[in-house]
């Protein structure tokens, strides 16, 4: 109630006028009663109803003339008080005039008493409202109560920062812990409770509005359990970043952020063999294509940590390159060791110039078109970038004796149902067949390696940013099918495994990453609605729109005919894929180049028909190319 009063908007002027008219009427009535010593039976002898009406109408005319209603009551000052005085004096003048012209319609004595009563009440109520607003604005906000999960260093610092924050009225009412040795102790004057046994007791006792997760030792599974419990009780969940992300090694209270869906879909920390990665990248020239994209830019961030001699950022987006270069230079002094190179990978001469100029030792090829429905309608561009671009890079890698070439592929290349998936599978086949061909003729030192994984959280155009925008806009959230599922992996995790696979690769492998369990997209949408503090069906709707052209109901990491082999890393396997002779794949890519050069009206179908001729597993789905199967 108090908060509503404190935040009340300015009253409409017509309401102020109505209040003033009520005061005029009541003042006239009080004046009659005072003049008659409260002898009510004499009121009708003086025709008091007529007199009150005259005084009220006069008050209305005076208010309009003096605009006594124009001021904001809560800010009443001298000018507003004078306007009220002028309004009452004008009312008295109008009544006197009427009384003079109509032979004592309103006795002068009653008019004077009404004037004094009206003046006192009009000024007093304005000053009273002003004082009430001033008083209620000084009343402190209800204290916000929070729980902190984690009674370690991060939890302790979080508690201290909350206590020292004078801008917020927040009280930490308890620590929660899974570590039995800490439970029952007191830290910074606050008791440490069992997160399992004491959670509901604390909720009932303190009614906290927020829980802050201040530990980096919590598994994803446990974090999901904690978030689910909090959502049951309508408690907001926030998280403290890990110590390696503290600004300048220090934690600021503004770094506490609401828990995001990405925090609940990621997996537990991956253990990398950083020593071997460092040996591979130290003092090497590294070329990264698609460097401005989601995956490419993260590879850049991770590669620069291993002391490369030079890093070449290749992308066709000059704005994207500008942004990633500025970001990297802000955190690491690289001088001329960082080079931005604007190029389209399908432009063979431009790509060759890059190799000839910088002679890279290692290539990470992340440049690709990846939007499934869009590529169904832009077949030539998908073939040109994903296949011809890969061919250009691979061929020049051989020419300039690159040590290792690592291609980033996708789970959509497995049993492809779309143009995008088919072009990525064709790129996989090209580099794998080229690797085998080089081995057979004992020529060249380049090792070709492919990495294959599913969707990454938060990448450009992925489902999570789309859902976030839809929630912010009030919905609906659009899901293509109630049963559609996808694998998810964080971008840093995926890129870490790419670097690990690079160290493991001997040439010719397709490394498949363990993506964990698949996630139903509709469940993901519901969870995001919950985390936004909304309720599905009441606040926001989920609408099913139907599968889009080329879209799968579920993704696969291995073909039905493929098997996988274990590696020393538990998250990385090797797919045993069908082999294609390099002469066959070269002939097919030559055919694709010829078709691209024709610009025939039937070009799209000719390209897809050629792809289906070599990729027997490519079966279009919900697409205009189904007739070619």
XYZ file of C-alpha atoms in Angstrom:
629
model
C 0.000 0.000 0.000
C 2.766 2.401 0.950
C 4.672 1.629 -2.230
C 1.577 2.393 -4.286
C 1.184 5.691 -2.502
C 4.854 6.608 -2.979
C 4.783 5.855 -6.667
C 1.334 7.369 -7.340
C 1.189 9.372 -10.559
C 0.038 13.017 -10.634
C -3.747 13.284 -10.102
C -5.768 14.408 -13.135
C -6.814 18.045 -12.840
C -10.527 17.256 -13.016
C -10.201 15.293 -9.774
C -8.584 18.283 -8.047
C -11.424 20.492 -9.331
C -13.990 18.028 -7.922
C -12.223 18.044 -4.539
C -12.241 21.859 -4.487
C -15.946 21.982 -5.400
C -16.692 19.562 -2.586
C -14.784 21.861 -0.213
C -16.793 24.891 -1.413
C -20.067 23.033 -0.842
C -19.085 21.758 2.597
C -17.756 25.193 3.586
C -21.086 26.797 2.661
C -22.971 24.175 4.693
C -20.666 24.678 7.708
C -21.112 28.445 7.379
C -24.903 28.093 7.573
C -24.653 25.809 10.607
C -22.261 28.149 12.414
C -24.427 31.199 11.621
C -27.537 29.433 12.965
C -25.769 27.914 16.007
C -26.374 24.456 14.537
C -30.161 24.823 14.641
C -30.816 22.529 11.688
C -34.542 23.197 11.549
C -33.865 26.836 10.570
C -31.799 25.865 7.486
C -34.863 25.687 5.249
C -35.965 29.161 6.312
C -32.723 30.488 4.811
C -33.134 28.409 1.589
C -29.672 26.867 2.294
C -29.696 24.515 -0.745
C -29.947 27.495 -3.082
C -27.204 29.289 -1.162
C -24.848 26.274 -1.248
C -25.438 25.905 -5.000
C -24.655 29.583 -5.593
C -21.453 29.386 -3.526
C -20.321 26.157 -5.266
C -20.936 27.544 -8.764
C -19.096 30.720 -7.785
C -16.218 28.556 -6.539
C -16.122 26.695 -9.870
C -15.980 29.968 -11.815
C -13.225 31.280 -9.530
C -11.190 28.067 -9.899
C -11.326 28.300 -13.678
C -10.372 31.971 -13.606
C -7.440 31.584 -11.178
C -6.461 28.013 -12.225
C -6.066 26.971 -8.606
C -6.156 23.326 -9.760
C -3.005 23.647 -11.932
C -0.387 22.923 -9.270
C 0.884 19.452 -8.321
C -0.453 18.969 -4.794
C 2.513 16.976 -3.460
C 4.783 19.911 -4.407
C 2.543 22.703 -3.044
C 4.486 25.947 -2.534
C 3.910 29.679 -2.052
C 2.624 30.189 -5.594
C 0.085 27.366 -5.211
C -1.074 28.770 -1.842
C -1.551 32.232 -3.357
C -3.602 30.718 -6.224
C -5.896 29.077 -3.645
C -6.224 32.412 -1.801
C -7.069 34.224 -5.057
C -9.643 31.513 -5.922
C -11.416 31.950 -2.566
C -11.309 35.774 -2.751
C -12.732 35.610 -6.283
C -15.461 33.277 -5.037
C -16.335 35.744 -2.293
C -16.420 38.619 -4.787
C -18.706 36.664 -7.154
C -21.063 35.756 -4.278
C -21.164 39.369 -3.053
C -21.958 40.534 -6.574
C -24.754 37.968 -6.951
C -26.041 38.858 -3.513
C -26.103 42.572 -4.393
C -27.895 42.008 -7.689
C -30.464 39.496 -6.389
C -31.392 41.141 -3.072
C -29.672 39.095 -0.377
C -29.764 35.614 -1.962
C -26.717 34.643 0.106
C -26.301 36.542 3.418
C -23.004 38.430 3.666
C -22.172 36.968 7.074
C -22.571 33.400 5.839
C -20.483 34.206 2.743
C -17.634 35.525 4.935
C -17.732 32.435 7.180
C -17.783 30.132 4.105
C -14.810 32.045 2.692
C -12.726 31.514 5.842
C -13.643 27.812 6.190
C -12.998 27.120 2.507
C -9.666 28.936 2.581
C -8.442 27.009 5.633
C -9.563 23.600 4.335
C -8.238 24.159 0.763
C -4.785 25.163 1.959
C -4.655 22.633 4.807
C -5.476 19.579 2.703
C -2.845 20.526 0.151
C -0.166 20.958 2.802
C -1.240 17.708 4.483
C -0.893 15.744 1.222
C 2.521 17.326 0.676
C 3.696 16.261 4.138
C 2.319 12.733 3.737
C 4.225 12.258 0.498
C 7.400 13.584 2.106
C 6.931 11.256 5.075
C 6.198 8.105 3.100
C 9.118 8.672 0.749
C 11.450 8.531 3.747
C 10.004 5.239 5.001
C 12.647 2.554 4.288
C 11.872 -0.196 1.795
C 10.933 -3.584 3.137
C 14.186 -5.447 3.676
C 14.988 -7.951 0.964
C 16.095 -11.314 2.316
C 18.448 -13.610 0.442
C 20.108 -17.005 0.864
C 23.623 -17.751 -0.345
C 24.438 -21.236 -1.624
C 28.099 -21.893 -0.922
C 29.950 -21.176 2.322
C 33.365 -20.802 0.726
C 35.470 -17.832 -0.351
C 32.982 -16.679 -3.008
C 30.103 -16.966 -0.554
C 31.978 -15.007 2.092
C 32.898 -12.190 -0.323
C 29.319 -12.080 -1.640
C 28.016 -11.675 1.935
C 30.504 -8.870 2.651
C 29.599 -7.027 -0.554
C 25.882 -7.265 0.214
C 26.448 -5.960 3.749
C 28.520 -3.033 2.464
C 26.110 -2.061 -0.313
C 24.334 1.054 0.950
C 22.131 1.341 -2.147
C 20.233 -1.879 -1.468
C 18.420 -2.901 1.712
C 19.380 -6.595 1.606
C 19.929 -9.048 4.439
C 21.599 -12.454 4.125
C 19.491 -14.792 6.288
C 21.514 -17.946 5.804
C 24.138 -19.956 3.950
C 23.266 -23.264 2.267
C 25.838 -26.028 1.866
C 26.134 -29.621 0.681
C 29.457 -30.075 2.503
C 28.591 -31.826 5.795
C 31.741 -30.509 7.504
C 30.588 -26.906 7.123
C 26.935 -27.393 8.130
C 26.120 -26.019 11.595
C 29.019 -23.567 11.663
C 28.651 -19.786 11.633
C 30.353 -17.625 8.986
C 30.319 -13.815 9.091
C 27.609 -13.975 11.738
C 25.290 -16.153 9.648
C 24.596 -19.848 10.222
C 25.440 -22.461 7.581
C 22.489 -24.794 6.896
C 22.067 -28.072 5.027
C 20.895 -27.407 1.479
C 19.065 -30.742 1.511
C 17.452 -30.839 4.947
C 16.998 -27.185 5.916
C 15.906 -25.561 2.679
C 12.141 -25.596 3.276
C 12.548 -24.597 6.948
C 14.509 -21.508 5.922
C 11.912 -20.634 3.281
C 9.069 -20.841 5.802
C 10.986 -18.942 8.486
C 12.534 -16.093 6.469
C 10.559 -15.961 3.177
C 13.655 -15.076 1.092
C 13.038 -13.579 -2.332
C 16.354 -14.653 -3.884
C 19.005 -17.364 -3.690
C 22.532 -16.527 -4.844
C 24.687 -19.438 -6.011
C 28.225 -18.521 -4.934
C 30.170 -21.692 -5.621
C 31.938 -23.002 -8.709
C 32.032 -26.582 -7.404
C 28.379 -27.321 -8.130
C 27.627 -29.848 -10.860
C 25.129 -28.968 -13.558
C 22.799 -31.668 -12.251
C 22.886 -30.224 -8.725
C 22.413 -26.680 -10.041
C 19.281 -27.796 -11.886
C 17.943 -29.411 -8.698
C 18.508 -26.217 -6.711
C 16.903 -24.026 -9.386
C 13.877 -26.346 -9.595
C 13.356 -26.140 -5.815
C 13.589 -22.357 -5.902
C 11.129 -22.072 -8.792
C 8.648 -24.174 -6.790
C 8.647 -21.475 -4.101
C 8.819 -18.525 -6.519
C 12.361 -17.636 -5.482
C 14.609 -15.822 -7.951
C 17.979 -17.501 -8.546
C 21.185 -15.564 -9.257
C 24.761 -16.691 -9.669
C 28.227 -15.382 -8.883
C 30.755 -15.812 -11.731
C 33.714 -18.132 -11.218
C 36.839 -16.473 -9.767
C 38.641 -16.539 -13.142
C 35.987 -14.134 -14.487
C 36.261 -11.582 -11.690
C 37.191 -8.143 -13.025
C 40.868 -7.522 -12.311
C 40.839 -10.431 -9.877
C 38.214 -8.704 -7.727
C 34.509 -9.390 -7.423
C 31.958 -6.603 -7.791
C 28.352 -6.928 -6.633
C 27.170 -5.872 -10.104
C 28.611 -9.130 -11.444
C 25.857 -11.090 -9.707
C 23.543 -12.088 -12.555
C 20.235 -13.917 -12.787
C 20.788 -17.570 -13.624
C 20.441 -18.163 -17.384
C 19.245 -21.205 -19.297
C 22.825 -21.626 -20.563
C 23.943 -22.155 -16.952
C 21.563 -25.111 -16.696
C 22.261 -26.750 -20.064
C 26.058 -26.697 -19.979
C 28.027 -29.630 -18.691
C 30.586 -30.071 -15.951
C 34.102 -28.714 -16.516
C 36.117 -30.612 -19.126
C 39.657 -31.578 -18.257
C 41.950 -30.687 -21.147
C 45.522 -31.710 -21.751
C 46.686 -28.112 -21.996
C 50.341 -29.137 -22.136
C 49.829 -30.946 -25.460
C 47.700 -28.123 -26.874
C 50.456 -25.662 -25.928
C 53.065 -27.808 -27.683
C 50.920 -27.812 -30.832
C 50.200 -24.067 -30.942
C 53.240 -22.459 -29.326
C 55.125 -20.238 -31.788
C 52.950 -21.423 -34.709
C 51.107 -19.397 -37.325
C 47.400 -20.214 -36.970
C 44.734 -19.377 -39.556
C 41.123 -19.315 -38.342
C 38.345 -18.974 -40.909
C 34.931 -17.713 -39.880
C 36.831 -15.857 -37.165
C 34.003 -13.367 -36.628
C 31.404 -16.077 -36.020
C 30.332 -17.723 -32.772
C 32.654 -20.728 -33.020
C 35.495 -19.012 -34.884
C 35.731 -16.117 -32.435
C 35.867 -18.463 -29.442
C 38.636 -20.484 -31.113
C 40.501 -17.182 -31.493
C 40.046 -16.415 -27.779
C 41.383 -19.813 -26.766
C 44.228 -20.026 -29.302
C 45.802 -16.720 -28.224
C 46.325 -18.205 -24.770
C 48.882 -20.676 -26.134
C 51.448 -18.145 -27.392
C 51.097 -18.527 -31.171
C 53.610 -16.710 -33.389
C 50.763 -15.214 -35.448
C 46.989 -15.560 -35.649
C 45.213 -14.801 -38.930
C 41.524 -13.959 -38.568
C 39.778 -14.633 -41.882
C 36.133 -13.695 -42.444
C 34.021 -11.904 -45.046
C 32.453 -9.678 -42.368
C 34.680 -6.647 -41.852
C 32.513 -5.442 -38.942
C 32.758 -8.790 -37.200
C 36.526 -8.894 -37.701
C 36.858 -5.364 -36.356
C 34.946 -6.312 -33.203
C 36.822 -9.538 -32.437
C 40.206 -7.926 -33.149
C 39.408 -5.024 -30.804
C 38.246 -7.451 -28.125
C 41.432 -9.525 -28.348
C 43.760 -6.516 -28.396
C 42.016 -5.171 -25.285
C 42.988 -8.247 -23.267
C 46.320 -9.248 -24.800
C 49.200 -7.323 -26.369
C 49.759 -9.005 -29.727
C 50.927 -6.142 -31.975
C 51.478 -7.496 -35.490
C 50.920 -11.085 -34.343
C 47.171 -10.596 -34.860
C 46.032 -10.024 -38.447
C 42.492 -9.487 -39.782
C 42.085 -10.733 -43.349
C 38.814 -9.960 -45.157
C 38.044 -12.722 -47.630
C 35.356 -15.034 -48.908
C 36.567 -18.642 -48.627
C 34.970 -19.421 -51.993
C 37.302 -16.900 -53.658
C 40.217 -19.211 -54.531
C 42.683 -16.496 -55.534
C 42.076 -14.432 -52.400
C 42.447 -17.533 -50.204
C 45.696 -18.460 -52.003
C 47.070 -14.967 -51.384
C 46.447 -15.436 -47.673
C 48.326 -18.755 -47.609
C 51.153 -17.382 -49.738
C 51.556 -14.300 -47.531
C 51.369 -15.855 -44.073
C 52.143 -19.566 -44.652
C 50.068 -20.874 -41.734
C 51.100 -24.010 -39.853
C 47.610 -24.835 -38.588
C 44.183 -24.052 -40.058
C 40.906 -24.083 -38.119
C 38.120 -23.930 -40.675
C 34.919 -22.637 -39.038
C 33.525 -20.563 -41.932
C 30.182 -21.950 -43.128
C 26.564 -21.202 -43.846
C 24.561 -23.033 -41.179
C 20.939 -21.825 -41.325
C 18.940 -24.869 -42.479
C 15.700 -23.364 -43.921
C 17.543 -20.421 -45.498
C 19.995 -22.647 -47.335
C 17.102 -24.647 -48.838
C 16.367 -21.491 -50.825
C 19.988 -20.483 -51.423
C 21.532 -23.716 -52.656
C 24.242 -22.133 -54.802
C 25.564 -20.085 -51.879
C 25.555 -23.094 -49.567
C 27.503 -25.169 -52.119
C 29.868 -22.312 -52.882
C 30.740 -21.588 -49.238
C 30.487 -24.960 -47.525
C 31.920 -27.168 -50.286
C 33.958 -25.003 -52.657
C 35.243 -22.856 -49.796
C 36.426 -25.980 -47.958
C 37.991 -27.314 -51.169
C 39.913 -24.047 -51.698
C 41.272 -24.057 -48.157
C 42.150 -27.754 -48.247
C 43.885 -27.563 -51.623
C 45.973 -24.546 -50.599
C 46.797 -26.200 -47.294
C 48.405 -29.013 -49.295
C 50.135 -26.579 -51.653
C 51.655 -24.574 -48.801
C 52.379 -27.595 -46.600
C 50.154 -26.760 -43.652
C 50.775 -29.160 -40.762
C 47.169 -29.674 -39.711
C 43.803 -28.664 -41.133
C 40.872 -28.908 -38.712
C 37.370 -28.574 -40.164
C 34.386 -27.735 -37.949
C 31.401 -29.830 -39.023
C 27.918 -30.432 -37.642
C 25.606 -33.239 -36.579
C 23.355 -32.140 -39.464
C 25.895 -33.772 -41.792
C 24.765 -37.178 -40.481
C 22.036 -38.668 -42.688
C 21.414 -35.175 -44.088
C 17.862 -34.063 -44.813
C 18.768 -30.516 -45.817
C 21.007 -28.679 -48.274
C 23.053 -27.311 -45.397
C 23.612 -30.758 -43.906
C 24.450 -32.254 -47.291
C 27.015 -29.558 -48.127
C 28.721 -30.057 -44.760
C 28.783 -33.829 -45.286
C 30.277 -33.274 -48.741
C 32.963 -31.077 -47.148
C 33.708 -33.851 -44.624
C 34.061 -36.355 -47.450
C 36.328 -34.055 -49.446
C 38.911 -33.459 -46.718
C 38.816 -37.095 -45.575
C 39.267 -38.430 -49.104
C 42.028 -35.894 -49.807
C 43.834 -37.082 -46.690
C 43.636 -40.708 -47.841
C 44.765 -39.793 -51.341
C 47.846 -37.970 -50.020
C 48.752 -40.980 -47.912
C 48.387 -43.318 -50.864
C 50.737 -41.302 -53.054
C 52.992 -40.554 -50.064
C 52.814 -36.855 -50.824
C 52.381 -33.858 -48.579
C 52.605 -33.391 -44.862
C 49.123 -31.973 -44.204
C 46.889 -33.915 -41.832
C 43.155 -33.326 -42.335
C 40.945 -33.625 -39.268
C 37.191 -33.131 -38.902
C 35.272 -32.353 -35.712
C 31.540 -32.939 -35.535
C 29.166 -31.689 -32.849
C 25.615 -30.431 -32.356
C 24.085 -27.089 -31.453
C 26.071 -24.666 -29.350
C 24.395 -22.513 -26.731
C 23.983 -18.879 -27.645
C 25.428 -19.022 -31.147
C 24.131 -16.545 -33.729
C 20.694 -17.626 -34.935
C 20.351 -20.484 -32.435
C 17.132 -21.252 -30.610
C 17.993 -19.717 -27.220
C 18.544 -16.103 -28.398
C 15.360 -16.409 -30.478
C 13.350 -17.601 -27.463
C 14.792 -14.773 -25.331
C 13.630 -12.170 -27.846
C 10.190 -13.766 -28.070
C 9.818 -13.746 -24.263
C 10.926 -10.098 -24.075
C 8.311 -9.242 -26.718
C 5.573 -11.002 -24.736
C 5.408 -14.095 -26.917
C 4.360 -16.335 -28.316
C 7.332 -18.710 -28.297
C 7.383 -20.617 -31.572
C 8.456 -24.271 -31.580
C 8.323 -26.255 -34.786
C 7.173 -29.597 -33.281
C 6.241 -30.847 -29.764
C 8.671 -33.781 -30.077
C 11.653 -32.039 -31.662
C 14.923 -32.551 -29.761
C 18.424 -31.157 -30.031
C 21.855 -31.680 -28.510
C 23.446 -28.665 -26.866
C 26.986 -27.739 -25.878
C 28.490 -24.456 -24.708
C 30.652 -22.603 -27.212
C 33.774 -22.642 -24.975
C 33.342 -26.379 -24.372
C 32.971 -27.139 -28.075
C 36.042 -25.083 -28.971
C 38.095 -26.653 -26.186
C 37.307 -30.080 -27.628
C 38.244 -28.804 -31.105
C 41.712 -27.868 -29.789
C 41.994 -31.199 -27.996
C 41.015 -33.079 -31.181
C 43.662 -31.134 -33.103
C 46.366 -32.522 -30.823
C 44.990 -36.070 -31.151
C 44.505 -36.097 -34.918
C 46.812 -38.155 -37.084
C 44.895 -37.337 -40.270
C 41.648 -38.608 -41.760
C 39.630 -38.802 -38.537
C 36.154 -37.465 -37.945
C 36.045 -36.718 -34.235
C 32.567 -36.834 -32.701
C 31.987 -35.055 -29.407
C 29.899 -36.509 -26.612
C 26.937 -34.127 -26.549
C 25.308 -35.633 -23.470
C 21.566 -36.181 -23.600
C 19.329 -34.491 -26.133
C 16.899 -31.824 -24.937
C 13.264 -31.447 -25.992
C 12.929 -27.954 -27.378
C 9.452 -27.501 -25.885
C 10.871 -28.338 -22.430
C 13.623 -25.784 -23.046
C 10.990 -23.154 -23.900
C 9.010 -23.924 -20.738
C 12.132 -23.689 -18.577
C 13.047 -20.310 -20.072
C 9.528 -19.039 -19.370
C 9.875 -20.151 -15.724
C 13.286 -18.502 -15.352
C 11.754 -15.270 -16.631
C 9.270 -15.341 -13.732
C 6.365 -16.010 -16.089
C 3.823 -18.788 -16.380
C 3.211 -20.727 -19.578
C -0.348 -20.466 -20.816
C -1.166 -17.525 -18.554
C 1.597 -15.010 -19.321
C 3.023 -16.414 -22.534
C 1.980 -19.036 -25.072
C 3.946 -21.751 -26.879
C 2.856 -22.151 -30.502
C 3.799 -25.118 -32.716
C 4.489 -24.021 -36.282
C 5.455 -27.288 -38.038
C 8.844 -28.561 -39.196
C 10.643 -26.205 -41.568
C 12.122 -27.297 -44.922
C 15.063 -29.653 -44.363
C 14.581 -29.770 -40.584
C 14.975 -33.013 -38.637
C 12.860 -34.076 -35.686
C 16.018 -35.225 -33.926
C 19.730 -34.957 -34.666
C 22.233 -37.774 -34.988
C 25.955 -37.757 -34.357
C 26.599 -41.015 -36.218
C 25.230 -42.488 -39.428
C 23.436 -45.834 -39.159
C 26.383 -47.367 -41.002
C 28.971 -45.626 -38.820
C 30.606 -46.955 -35.690
C 32.684 -45.044 -33.206
C 36.023 -45.728 -31.618
C 37.018 -44.503 -28.175
C 39.941 -42.146 -27.667
C 41.898 -41.291 -24.546
C 39.487 -38.400 -23.971
C 36.096 -39.531 -22.589
C 34.243 -36.765 -24.459
C 35.770 -37.449 -27.893
C 35.152 -40.434 -30.179
C 36.205 -41.251 -33.735
C 33.492 -42.011 -36.298
C 34.214 -44.882 -38.679
C 32.663 -43.493 -41.846
C 32.107 -44.701 -45.386
C 35.157 -43.983 -47.569
C 34.900 -42.331 -50.990
C 37.683 -42.375 -53.565
C 39.275 -38.976 -54.020
C 38.931 -39.218 -57.796
C 35.167 -39.616 -57.355
C 34.822 -36.708 -54.937
C 37.075 -34.512 -57.093
C 34.949 -35.265 -60.141
C 31.826 -34.342 -58.176
C 33.244 -31.027 -56.938
C 34.319 -30.228 -60.517
C 30.733 -30.892 -61.612
C 29.407 -28.621 -58.888
C 31.793 -25.865 -60.053
C 30.571 -26.285 -63.640
C 26.925 -26.018 -62.527
C 27.679 -22.940 -60.421
C 29.249 -21.322 -63.484
C 26.188 -21.925 -65.694
C 23.661 -19.862 -63.698
C 20.957 -21.984 -65.328
C 17.314 -21.668 -64.184
C 17.494 -25.319 -63.119
C 20.747 -24.705 -61.253
C 19.367 -25.460 -57.765
C 17.948 -28.831 -58.760
C 21.088 -29.682 -60.712
C 23.258 -28.974 -57.650
C 21.036 -31.006 -55.319
C 20.799 -33.827 -57.849
C 24.618 -33.973 -58.005
C 24.891 -34.072 -54.216
C 22.331 -36.853 -53.964
C 24.274 -38.782 -56.594
C 27.305 -39.128 -54.311
C 25.659 -38.897 -50.880
C 23.277 -41.832 -50.942
C 22.195 -41.045 -47.366
C 20.950 -37.556 -48.341
C 17.132 -37.662 -48.259
C 15.315 -34.339 -48.359
C 12.603 -33.713 -45.784
C 9.747 -31.203 -45.964
C 11.610 -29.707 -48.903
C 10.972 -28.879 -52.564
C 13.829 -31.288 -53.381
C 11.984 -34.388 -52.130
C 11.014 -35.153 -55.736
C 14.711 -35.857 -56.473
C 14.922 -38.735 -53.966
